[in-house]
mmCIF file of C-alpha atoms and ligand atoms in Angstrom:
data_model
loop_
_atom_site.group_PDB
_atom_site.id
_atom_site.type_symbol
_atom_site.label_atom_id
_atom_site.label_comp_id
_atom_site.label_asym_id
_atom_site.label_seq_id
_atom_site.Cartn_x
_atom_site.Cartn_y
_atom_site.Cartn_z
ATOM 1 C CA UNK A 195 89.529 70.403 186.718
ATOM 2 C CA UNK A 196 86.729 72.033 184.986
ATOM 3 C CA UNK A 197 86.227 75.546 186.302
ATOM 4 C CA UNK A 198 83.687 78.089 185.569
ATOM 5 C CA UNK A 199 84.845 81.674 186.163
ATOM 6 C CA UNK A 200 82.310 84.522 186.444
ATOM 7 C CA UNK A 201 83.633 88.207 186.360
ATOM 8 C CA UNK A 202 82.981 91.518 185.094
ATOM 9 C CA UNK A 203 84.674 91.714 181.644
ATOM 10 C CA UNK A 204 85.579 95.242 181.749
ATOM 11 C CA UNK A 205 88.947 97.183 182.633
ATOM 12 C CA UNK A 206 88.248 96.800 186.453
ATOM 13 C CA UNK A 207 90.794 95.153 188.791
ATOM 14 C CA UNK A 208 88.385 92.224 189.477
ATOM 15 C CA UNK A 209 87.819 91.330 185.908
ATOM 16 C CA UNK A 210 91.531 91.826 185.118
ATOM 17 C CA UNK A 211 92.508 89.476 188.151
ATOM 18 C CA UNK A 212 89.746 86.953 187.332
ATOM 19 C CA UNK A 213 90.985 86.729 183.582
ATOM 20 C CA UNK A 214 94.685 86.373 184.411
ATOM 21 C CA UNK A 215 93.678 83.707 186.967
ATOM 22 C CA UNK A 216 91.813 81.755 184.392
ATOM 23 C CA UNK A 217 94.651 81.938 181.806
ATOM 24 C CA UNK A 218 97.269 80.798 184.409
ATOM 25 C CA UNK A 219 94.907 78.006 185.417
ATOM 26 C CA UNK A 220 94.566 76.844 181.646
ATOM 27 C CA UNK A 221 98.329 77.004 181.267
ATOM 28 C CA UNK A 222 98.366 74.479 184.164
ATOM 29 C CA UNK A 223 96.047 72.111 182.230
ATOM 30 C CA UNK A 224 92.685 72.939 183.789
ATOM 31 C CA UNK A 225 89.739 73.561 181.435
ATOM 32 C CA UNK A 226 88.450 77.080 181.960
ATOM 33 C CA UNK A 227 85.053 78.471 181.225
ATOM 34 C CA UNK A 228 84.402 82.176 181.394
ATOM 35 C CA UNK A 229 80.817 83.120 181.771
ATOM 36 C CA UNK A 230 80.156 86.864 181.272
ATOM 37 C CA UNK A 231 78.274 89.176 179.012
ATOM 38 C CA UNK A 232 81.398 90.408 176.928
ATOM 39 C CA UNK A 233 84.758 88.990 176.015
ATOM 40 C CA UNK A 234 87.133 89.932 178.998
ATOM 41 C CA UNK A 235 89.548 92.638 178.007
ATOM 42 C CA UNK A 236 92.532 90.472 178.884
ATOM 43 C CA UNK A 237 91.170 87.424 177.153
ATOM 44 C CA UNK A 238 92.740 88.469 173.937
ATOM 45 C CA UNK A 239 94.244 85.377 172.537
ATOM 46 C CA UNK A 240 93.270 81.816 171.725
ATOM 47 C CA UNK A 241 93.972 79.065 174.350
ATOM 48 C CA UNK A 242 93.078 75.374 173.870
ATOM 49 C CA UNK A 243 91.816 75.115 177.236
ATOM 50 C CA UNK A 244 89.853 78.334 177.563
ATOM 51 C CA UNK A 245 86.148 78.628 176.651
ATOM 52 C CA UNK A 246 84.036 81.761 176.526
ATOM 53 C CA UNK A 247 80.262 81.735 177.279
ATOM 54 C CA UNK A 248 78.498 84.906 176.458
ATOM 55 C CA UNK A 249 75.321 85.810 178.494
ATOM 56 C CA UNK A 250 72.611 87.067 176.320
ATOM 57 C CA UNK A 251 69.999 89.227 177.946
ATOM 58 C CA UNK A 252 66.930 89.379 175.745
ATOM 59 C CA UNK A 253 65.015 92.585 176.131
ATOM 60 C CA UNK A 254 61.141 92.859 176.253
ATOM 61 C CA UNK A 255 59.182 96.097 176.510
ATOM 62 C CA UNK A 256 57.957 95.396 179.949
ATOM 63 C CA UNK A 257 61.521 95.329 181.196
ATOM 64 C CA UNK A 258 62.837 98.716 182.191
ATOM 65 C CA UNK A 259 65.778 96.851 183.739
ATOM 66 C CA UNK A 260 66.675 93.708 181.622
ATOM 67 C CA UNK A 261 67.153 90.866 184.316
ATOM 68 C CA UNK A 262 70.769 90.193 183.836
ATOM 69 C CA UNK A 263 70.925 87.989 187.057
ATOM 70 C CA UNK A 264 68.316 85.630 185.682
ATOM 71 C CA UNK A 265 70.114 85.334 182.229
ATOM 72 C CA UNK A 266 73.481 84.935 184.174
ATOM 73 C CA UNK A 267 72.024 82.077 186.336
ATOM 74 C CA UNK A 268 70.506 80.321 183.424
ATOM 75 C CA UNK A 269 73.768 80.406 181.374
ATOM 76 C CA UNK A 270 75.624 79.142 184.487
ATOM 77 C CA UNK A 271 73.165 76.210 184.693
ATOM 78 C CA UNK A 272 73.623 75.559 181.030
ATOM 79 C CA UNK A 273 77.391 75.645 181.236
ATOM 80 C CA UNK A 274 77.579 73.481 184.565
ATOM 81 C CA UNK A 275 75.554 70.767 182.977
ATOM 82 C CA UNK A 276 76.713 70.664 179.547
ATOM 83 C CA UNK A 277 80.332 71.331 180.273
ATOM 84 C CA UNK A 278 80.316 69.186 183.362
ATOM 85 C CA UNK A 279 81.898 71.784 185.594
ATOM 86 C CA UNK A 280 83.366 70.860 188.876
ATOM 87 C CA UNK A 281 83.136 74.172 190.485
ATOM 88 C CA UNK A 282 82.298 77.946 189.981
ATOM 89 C CA UNK A 283 84.679 80.548 190.931
ATOM 90 C CA UNK A 284 82.732 83.903 191.070
ATOM 91 C CA UNK A 285 84.562 87.336 191.339
ATOM 92 C CA UNK A 286 82.851 90.364 193.011
ATOM 93 C CA UNK A 287 80.036 89.528 195.203
ATOM 94 C CA UNK A 288 77.285 91.560 193.461
ATOM 95 C CA UNK A 289 75.628 89.927 191.624
ATOM 96 C CA UNK A 290 77.829 86.974 190.998
ATOM 97 C CA UNK A 291 77.470 85.309 194.350
ATOM 98 C CA UNK A 292 73.707 85.337 194.381
ATOM 99 C CA UNK A 293 73.295 84.166 190.727
ATOM 100 C CA UNK A 294 75.922 81.325 191.598
ATOM 101 C CA UNK A 295 73.739 80.368 194.548
ATOM 102 C CA UNK A 296 70.607 80.397 192.411
ATOM 103 C CA UNK A 297 72.424 78.114 189.702
ATOM 104 C CA UNK A 298 73.593 75.851 192.575
ATOM 105 C CA UNK A 299 70.023 75.390 193.758
ATOM 106 C CA UNK A 300 68.700 74.717 190.099
ATOM 107 C CA UNK A 301 71.249 72.073 189.469
ATOM 108 C CA UNK A 302 70.607 70.496 192.907
ATOM 109 C CA UNK A 303 67.266 69.732 191.705
ATOM 110 C CA UNK A 304 68.693 67.656 189.048
ATOM 111 C CA UNK A 305 70.837 65.824 191.605
ATOM 112 C CA UNK A 306 74.115 67.861 191.059
ATOM 113 C CA UNK A 307 75.989 69.665 193.692
ATOM 114 C CA UNK A 308 78.162 72.276 192.238
ATOM 115 C CA UNK A 309 80.208 74.186 194.724
ATOM 116 C CA UNK A 310 80.995 77.996 194.367
ATOM 117 C CA UNK A 311 83.817 80.086 195.651
ATOM 118 C CA UNK A 312 83.264 83.716 196.012
ATOM 119 C CA UNK A 313 86.186 86.104 195.816
ATOM 120 C CA UNK A 314 85.583 89.700 197.369
ATOM 121 C CA UNK A 315 87.442 92.330 195.626
ATOM 122 C CA UNK A 316 86.768 95.645 197.332
ATOM 123 C CA UNK A 317 83.893 97.901 196.480
ATOM 124 C CA UNK A 318 81.539 94.989 196.417
ATOM 125 C CA UNK A 319 82.034 95.057 200.221
ATOM 126 C CA UNK A 320 83.211 98.548 201.099
ATOM 127 C CA UNK A 321 80.988 100.653 198.747
ATOM 128 C CA UNK A 322 78.092 99.007 196.859
ATOM 129 C CA UNK A 323 77.819 95.859 199.107
ATOM 130 C CA UNK A 324 77.199 97.894 202.278
ATOM 131 C CA UNK A 325 74.276 99.702 200.848
ATOM 132 C CA UNK A 326 71.299 98.465 202.392
ATOM 133 C CA UNK A 327 69.661 97.764 199.207
ATOM 134 C CA UNK A 328 72.024 95.130 198.474
ATOM 135 C CA UNK A 329 73.173 93.983 201.882
ATOM 136 C CA UNK A 330 70.750 91.344 202.793
ATOM 137 C CA UNK A 331 71.341 89.536 199.438
ATOM 138 C CA UNK A 332 75.350 90.135 199.716
ATOM 139 C CA UNK A 333 75.326 88.636 203.391
ATOM 140 C CA UNK A 334 73.294 85.738 202.427
ATOM 141 C CA UNK A 335 75.192 84.833 199.226
ATOM 142 C CA UNK A 336 78.540 85.160 200.810
ATOM 143 C CA UNK A 337 77.466 82.855 203.699
ATOM 144 C CA UNK A 338 76.139 80.427 201.232
ATOM 145 C CA UNK A 339 79.466 80.325 199.317
ATOM 146 C CA UNK A 340 81.353 76.944 199.770
ATOM 147 C CA UNK A 341 84.483 79.049 200.117
ATOM 148 C CA UNK A 342 85.097 82.776 200.402
ATOM 149 C CA UNK A 343 88.539 84.628 199.783
ATOM 150 C CA UNK A 344 89.423 88.232 200.015
ATOM 151 C CA UNK A 345 92.247 89.965 198.273
ATOM 152 C CA UNK A 346 93.955 91.491 201.463
ATOM 153 C CA UNK A 347 93.830 91.116 205.157
ATOM 154 C CA UNK A 348 92.298 94.658 205.242
ATOM 155 C CA UNK A 349 89.374 93.569 203.013
ATOM 156 C CA UNK A 350 88.794 90.334 204.941
ATOM 157 C CA UNK A 351 88.514 92.578 208.174
ATOM 158 C CA UNK A 352 86.226 94.938 206.513
ATOM 159 C CA UNK A 353 83.970 92.157 205.418
ATOM 160 C CA UNK A 354 83.693 90.839 209.048
ATOM 161 C CA UNK A 355 83.076 94.432 210.391
ATOM 162 C CA UNK A 356 80.392 95.190 207.760
ATOM 163 C CA UNK A 357 78.364 91.853 207.436
ATOM 164 C CA UNK A 358 77.355 89.008 209.787
ATOM 165 C CA UNK A 359 79.610 86.407 208.114
ATOM 166 C CA UNK A 360 79.638 82.995 209.619
ATOM 167 C CA UNK A 361 82.287 81.459 207.707
ATOM 168 C CA UNK A 362 86.225 81.623 207.256
ATOM 169 C CA UNK A 363 87.393 84.150 204.758
ATOM 170 C CA UNK A 364 90.793 83.144 203.331
ATOM 171 C CA UNK A 365 93.119 85.837 202.126
ATOM 172 C CA UNK A 366 94.529 85.256 198.771
ATOM 173 C CA UNK A 367 96.375 88.186 197.437
ATOM 174 C CA UNK A 368 96.348 89.643 194.008
ATOM 175 C CA UNK A 369 99.304 88.490 191.855
ATOM 176 C CA UNK A 370 101.389 89.611 188.912
ATOM 177 C CA UNK A 371 102.956 88.101 185.878
ATOM 178 C CA UNK A 372 106.472 89.327 186.297
ATOM 179 C CA UNK A 373 107.451 87.976 182.767
ATOM 180 C CA UNK A 374 104.779 90.394 181.397
ATOM 181 C CA UNK A 375 105.413 93.252 183.755
ATOM 182 C CA UNK A 376 109.177 93.544 183.637
ATOM 183 C CA UNK A 377 111.109 96.786 182.858
ATOM 184 C CA UNK A 378 112.138 97.192 179.233
ATOM 185 C CA UNK A 379 114.237 99.839 177.865
ATOM 186 C CA UNK A 380 111.940 101.714 175.341
ATOM 187 C CA UNK A 381 113.825 104.768 174.404
ATOM 188 C CA UNK A 382 111.770 105.931 171.472
ATOM 189 C CA UNK A 383 108.549 105.693 173.488
ATOM 190 C CA UNK A 384 110.086 107.546 176.436
ATOM 191 C CA UNK A 385 111.493 110.212 173.952
ATOM 192 C CA UNK A 386 107.841 110.642 172.637
ATOM 193 C CA UNK A 387 106.383 111.220 175.867
ATOM 194 C CA UNK A 388 109.373 113.183 177.657
ATOM 195 C CA UNK A 389 111.367 114.651 174.671
ATOM 196 C CA UNK A 390 113.432 116.900 177.021
ATOM 197 C CA UNK A 391 114.265 114.135 179.552
ATOM 198 C CA UNK A 392 111.346 115.120 181.920
ATOM 199 C CA UNK A 393 110.280 112.774 184.766
ATOM 200 C CA UNK A 394 107.382 110.747 184.046
ATOM 201 C CA UNK A 395 104.599 110.195 186.762
ATOM 202 C CA UNK A 396 101.754 107.604 186.063
ATOM 203 C CA UNK A 397 98.283 107.046 187.132
ATOM 204 C CA UNK A 398 96.238 104.087 185.992
ATOM 205 C CA UNK A 399 92.497 103.849 187.128
ATOM 206 C CA UNK A 400 88.953 103.607 186.045
ATOM 207 C CA UNK A 401 88.617 107.393 186.958
ATOM 208 C CA UNK A 402 86.093 106.869 189.830
ATOM 209 C CA UNK A 403 85.494 108.996 192.760
ATOM 210 C CA UNK A 404 87.231 106.392 195.012
ATOM 211 C CA UNK A 405 90.410 106.878 192.992
ATOM 212 C CA UNK A 406 90.681 110.596 193.850
ATOM 213 C CA UNK A 407 92.326 111.433 190.576
ATOM 214 C CA UNK A 408 92.199 115.167 191.347
ATOM 215 C CA UNK A 409 94.781 114.458 194.068
ATOM 216 C CA UNK A 410 97.088 113.006 191.341
ATOM 217 C CA UNK A 411 96.770 116.100 189.306
ATOM 218 C CA UNK A 412 97.443 118.256 192.458
ATOM 219 C CA UNK A 413 100.529 116.215 193.316
ATOM 220 C CA UNK A 414 101.668 116.395 189.832
ATOM 221 C CA UNK A 415 101.455 120.282 189.744
ATOM 222 C CA UNK A 416 103.826 120.500 192.879
ATOM 223 C CA UNK A 417 106.297 118.165 191.198
ATOM 224 C CA UNK A 418 106.228 120.101 187.949
ATOM 225 C CA UNK A 419 106.445 123.382 189.731
ATOM 226 C CA UNK A 420 110.123 122.292 190.898
ATOM 227 C CA UNK A 421 111.091 120.030 188.021
ATOM 228 C CA UNK A 422 110.371 119.305 184.418
ATOM 229 C CA UNK A 423 107.767 116.465 184.483
ATOM 230 C CA UNK A 424 104.999 114.814 182.350
ATOM 231 C CA UNK A 425 101.947 112.930 183.838
ATOM 232 C CA UNK A 426 100.397 110.085 181.983
ATOM 233 C CA UNK A 427 96.747 109.307 182.860
ATOM 234 C CA UNK A 428 95.618 105.891 181.866
ATOM 235 C CA UNK A 429 92.105 104.547 181.777
ATOM 236 C CA UNK A 430 88.770 106.053 181.561
ATOM 237 C CA UNK A 431 85.723 106.754 183.615
ATOM 238 C CA UNK A 432 83.162 109.167 184.957
ATOM 239 C CA UNK A 433 85.782 111.705 186.461
ATOM 240 C CA UNK A 434 87.662 112.139 183.258
ATOM 241 C CA UNK A 435 86.023 115.153 181.894
ATOM 242 C CA UNK A 436 86.367 116.934 185.260
ATOM 243 C CA UNK A 437 89.911 116.155 185.379
ATOM 244 C CA UNK A 438 90.423 117.429 181.820
ATOM 245 C CA UNK A 439 88.822 120.673 182.973
ATOM 246 C CA UNK A 440 91.085 120.836 186.106
ATOM 247 C CA UNK A 441 94.209 120.437 184.061
ATOM 248 C CA UNK A 442 93.008 123.369 181.758
ATOM 249 C CA UNK A 443 92.285 125.487 184.630
ATOM 250 C CA UNK A 444 95.856 124.727 186.161
ATOM 251 C CA UNK A 445 97.520 125.355 182.926
ATOM 252 C CA UNK A 446 98.964 121.853 182.863
ATOM 253 C CA UNK A 447 97.580 120.675 179.458
ATOM 254 C CA UNK A 448 100.970 120.670 177.877
ATOM 255 C CA UNK A 449 102.361 118.229 180.361
ATOM 256 C CA UNK A 450 99.341 115.946 181.203
ATOM 257 C CA UNK A 451 98.430 113.274 178.665
ATOM 258 C CA UNK A 452 95.266 111.302 178.794
ATOM 259 C CA UNK A 453 96.155 108.090 176.973
ATOM 260 C CA UNK A 454 92.746 106.198 177.558
ATOM 261 C CA UNK A 455 92.467 102.418 178.189
ATOM 262 C CA UNK A 456 95.827 100.771 177.206
ATOM 263 C CA UNK A 457 96.277 97.108 176.487
ATOM 264 C CA UNK A 458 100.044 97.298 176.401
ATOM 265 C CA UNK A 459 100.155 98.712 180.095
ATOM 266 C CA UNK A 460 103.502 96.924 180.621
ATOM 267 C CA UNK A 461 105.054 99.313 178.006
ATOM 268 C CA UNK A 462 103.722 102.406 179.672
ATOM 269 C CA UNK A 463 104.939 101.230 183.012
ATOM 270 C CA UNK A 464 108.331 100.629 181.661
ATOM 271 C CA UNK A 465 108.829 104.272 180.794
ATOM 272 C CA UNK A 466 107.547 105.738 184.118
ATOM 273 C CA UNK A 467 109.432 106.878 187.133
ATOM 274 C CA UNK A 468 106.701 107.140 189.636
ATOM 275 C CA UNK A 469 103.069 105.674 190.047
ATOM 276 C CA UNK A 470 100.556 107.564 192.030
ATOM 277 C CA UNK A 471 97.609 105.917 193.638
ATOM 278 C CA UNK A 472 95.999 108.263 196.209
ATOM 279 C CA UNK A 473 92.673 106.221 196.617
ATOM 280 C CA UNK A 474 90.058 106.772 199.317
ATOM 281 C CA UNK A 475 90.077 103.146 199.462
ATOM 282 C CA UNK A 476 91.903 100.224 197.813
ATOM 283 C CA UNK A 477 91.414 96.654 198.852
ATOM 284 C CA UNK A 478 94.695 95.681 197.273
ATOM 285 C CA UNK A 479 95.644 98.013 194.416
ATOM 286 C CA UNK A 480 96.579 95.555 191.514
ATOM 287 C CA UNK A 481 97.845 98.487 189.240
ATOM 288 C CA UNK A 482 100.232 99.395 191.853
ATOM 289 C CA UNK A 483 101.678 95.807 192.030
ATOM 290 C CA UNK A 484 101.984 95.828 188.285
ATOM 291 C CA UNK A 485 103.907 99.124 188.425
ATOM 292 C CA UNK A 486 106.232 97.751 191.286
ATOM 293 C CA UNK A 487 107.003 94.775 189.116
ATOM 294 C CA UNK A 488 108.022 97.187 186.268
ATOM 295 C CA UNK A 489 110.243 98.771 188.958
ATOM 296 C CA UNK A 490 108.153 101.908 189.455
ATOM 297 C CA UNK A 491 108.022 103.189 193.075
ATOM 298 C CA UNK A 492 104.510 104.096 194.363
ATOM 299 C CA UNK A 493 103.245 107.134 196.076
ATOM 300 C CA UNK A 494 99.932 105.975 197.574
ATOM 301 C CA UNK A 495 97.428 106.717 200.196
ATOM 302 C CA UNK A 496 97.563 104.376 203.229
ATOM 303 C CA UNK A 497 93.832 103.294 202.824
ATOM 304 C CA UNK A 498 92.611 99.770 202.972
ATOM 305 C CA UNK A 499 94.962 97.108 201.918
ATOM 306 C CA UNK A 500 97.738 99.477 200.263
ATOM 307 C CA UNK A 501 99.988 99.376 203.311
ATOM 308 C CA UNK A 502 100.190 95.687 202.997
ATOM 309 C CA UNK A 503 101.688 96.267 199.486
ATOM 310 C CA UNK A 504 103.290 99.638 199.541
ATOM 311 C CA UNK A 505 105.975 99.584 202.145
ATOM 312 C CA UNK A 506 107.052 102.979 203.357
ATOM 313 C CA UNK A 507 110.727 103.763 202.375
ATOM 314 C CA UNK A 508 111.107 100.411 200.553
ATOM 315 C CA UNK A 509 108.787 100.312 197.580
ATOM 316 C CA UNK A 510 107.740 104.104 197.838
ATOM 317 C CA UNK A 511 105.716 105.977 200.280
ATOM 318 C CA UNK A 512 102.142 106.198 201.620
ATOM 319 C CA UNK A 513 100.410 109.233 203.271
ATOM 320 C CA UNK A 514 97.081 109.746 204.889
ATOM 321 C CA UNK A 515 94.026 109.961 202.330
ATOM 322 C CA UNK A 516 93.951 113.552 200.791
ATOM 323 C CA UNK A 517 97.414 114.594 202.221
ATOM 324 C CA UNK A 518 98.410 115.995 198.750
ATOM 325 C CA UNK A 519 101.399 117.922 200.154
ATOM 326 C CA UNK A 520 103.119 115.024 201.824
ATOM 327 C CA UNK A 521 102.518 112.853 198.714
ATOM 328 C CA UNK A 522 104.073 115.828 196.559
ATOM 329 C CA UNK A 523 106.924 116.017 199.036
ATOM 330 C CA UNK A 524 107.724 112.417 198.744
ATOM 331 C CA UNK A 525 107.466 112.445 194.949
ATOM 332 C CA UNK A 526 109.832 115.301 194.739
ATOM 333 C CA UNK A 527 112.292 113.710 197.182
ATOM 334 C CA UNK A 528 112.466 110.550 195.157
ATOM 335 C CA UNK A 529 112.632 112.139 191.801
ATOM 336 C CA UNK A 530 115.498 114.336 192.856
ATOM 337 C CA UNK A 531 117.547 111.730 194.429
ATOM 338 C CA UNK A 532 118.883 109.061 192.032
ATOM 339 C CA UNK A 533 120.153 106.878 194.621
ATOM 340 C CA UNK A 534 116.728 106.864 196.597
ATOM 341 C CA UNK A 535 114.965 106.224 193.234
ATOM 342 C CA UNK A 536 117.114 103.314 192.509
ATOM 343 C CA UNK A 537 116.737 101.774 195.971
ATOM 344 C CA UNK A 538 113.065 101.939 195.769
ATOM 345 C CA UNK A 539 113.124 100.515 192.342
ATOM 346 C CA UNK A 540 114.988 97.587 193.655
ATOM 347 C CA UNK A 541 112.539 97.385 196.787
ATOM 348 C CA UNK A 542 109.546 97.665 194.488
ATOM 349 C CA UNK A 543 110.658 94.699 192.352
ATOM 350 C CA UNK A 544 111.595 92.610 195.300
ATOM 351 C CA UNK A 545 108.085 93.081 196.898
ATOM 352 C CA UNK A 546 106.306 92.372 193.542
ATOM 353 C CA UNK A 547 108.123 89.094 193.355
ATOM 354 C CA UNK A 548 106.445 88.051 196.620
ATOM 355 C CA UNK A 549 103.200 88.258 194.620
ATOM 356 C CA UNK A 550 104.415 86.412 191.760
ATOM 357 C CA UNK A 551 101.712 84.560 189.802
ATOM 358 C CA UNK A 552 103.566 81.241 190.620
ATOM 359 C CA UNK A 553 103.285 81.693 194.389
ATOM 360 C CA UNK A 554 99.505 82.703 194.258
ATOM 361 C CA UNK A 555 97.848 80.344 191.579
ATOM 362 C CA UNK A 556 98.759 77.304 193.813
ATOM 363 C CA UNK A 557 96.821 78.886 196.760
ATOM 364 C CA UNK A 558 93.681 78.912 194.417
ATOM 365 C CA UNK A 559 94.160 75.352 193.377
ATOM 366 C CA UNK A 560 94.657 74.221 196.963
ATOM 367 C CA UNK A 561 91.417 75.941 197.803
ATOM 368 C CA UNK A 562 89.608 74.293 194.998
ATOM 369 C CA UNK A 563 90.912 70.910 195.982
ATOM 370 C CA UNK A 564 89.545 71.427 199.438
ATOM 371 C CA UNK A 565 86.223 72.625 198.216
ATOM 372 C CA UNK A 566 85.895 69.560 195.917
ATOM 373 C CA UNK A 567 86.803 67.326 198.739
ATOM 374 C CA UNK A 568 84.038 68.657 201.007
ATOM 375 C CA UNK A 569 81.828 68.367 198.001
ATOM 376 C CA UNK A 570 82.445 64.630 197.545
ATOM 377 C CA UNK A 571 81.637 64.142 201.245
ATOM 378 C CA UNK A 572 78.289 66.121 200.646
ATOM 379 C CA UNK A 573 77.388 64.249 197.515
HETATM 380 O O1 GMT B 279 89.866 99.441 191.380
HETATM 381 C C1 GMT B 279 88.684 99.413 190.967
HETATM 382 O O2 GMT B 279 87.797 100.204 191.190
HETATM 383 C C2 GMT B 279 88.088 98.192 190.270
HETATM 384 C C3 GMT B 279 87.820 97.104 191.400
HETATM 385 C C4 GMT B 279 87.092 95.816 190.641
HETATM 386 O O3 GMT B 279 86.641 95.352 191.561
HETATM 387 O O4 GMT B 279 87.113 95.770 189.417
HETATM 388 O O5 GMT B 279 89.287 96.611 191.727
HETATM 389 C C5 GMT B 279 89.170 96.097 193.055
HETATM 390 O O6 GMT B 279 89.779 94.756 192.836
HETATM 391 C C6 GMT B 279 91.137 94.756 192.453
HETATM 392 C C7 GMT B 279 91.407 93.311 192.254
HETATM 393 O O7 GMT B 279 91.281 92.529 193.249
HETATM 394 C C8 GMT B 279 91.852 95.406 193.624
HETATM 395 O O8 GMT B 279 93.309 95.258 193.332
HETATM 396 C C9 GMT B 279 91.423 96.961 193.859
HETATM 397 O O9 GMT B 279 92.267 97.399 194.929
HETATM 398 C C10 GMT B 279 90.102 96.961 194.094
HETATM 399 N N1 GMT B 279 89.599 98.315 194.032
HETATM 400 C C11 GMT B 279 89.245 98.912 195.123
HETATM 401 O O10 GMT B 279 89.078 98.342 196.277
HETATM 402 C C12 GMT B 279 88.672 100.205 194.897
#
């Protein structure tokens, strides 16, 4: 198949997932065309079946807001026609679903039907999408999609609750490449971070409010009060300066390390003992899944789709949003008890294997086949 993938190219989960999906499809022989404004971060090696089309947004003095959507739709049209795409798969509803609809209408005038699939990732529905500034366009373009997927049952239910959606939403979970995210023994790296055998706690995110990074630091403080421990904070985003101040005020600077955006995430996960994800909402929690594949148990909130992934007492523990004391108590209990830690590590890996890339990619391929069959009927 010739597949066009539209996504955000940055470190966010939706872009990571879309890129990994494209790479896996290319490995299976499909021709994959990424259409976005920047090289996606995980698209970092040459692949004979992968193409990248950069969206250029010319500026003009009149434009206070350069019209990215128009540029994206026009690039989609160009790629659909010149690369003879069979379908478009857009990730994150805003603005990708409406731009796909626009491209679809334009090529229809030339006698071509291009189906598009919209994958909902989370904040496109639960935060931004619901905003009345966007809601009518989001509702319309989701309903116009030839197929809709959500990354968890929770996100599917939230979508039906928040928007008048008239179509089926299929749940296709996030996935993990367990060959990449596998626990490796990296004694020198571990020694560099925790020279005196301290336990290592890890948080990975884009440091947005929804991630509740202050809760991570509060949990860590309680852990460090009772045992030697280090906290690794991976990623970057708007809350980072505030978190740095918080660490200074709490006297934690020597034990908290901000390592910024990391491409070798699998190495960081390999040396970690516990992953902390206390989010206000998480449609799935891809980073938690990658941690589980690396045999790192998860302490999370029980918001959104997290309980579908993090199973209490099996892969880690989940607590109500904001219940820092309970999260800290769970973290301390795990880190003090080697047997419990070992059993949760095993549980985490077993759970991650359920979301193995080889189990999930065929679900997308089956969906594409289905959409194409309907599209033949339509043509
Ligand atoms: O986590 C983020 O804030 C980034 C966001 C995105 O759309 O880029 O991630 C969302 O999509 C991921 C991939 O499907 C999910 O694993 C994340 O849980 C989801 N984030 C939220 O729902 C907050």
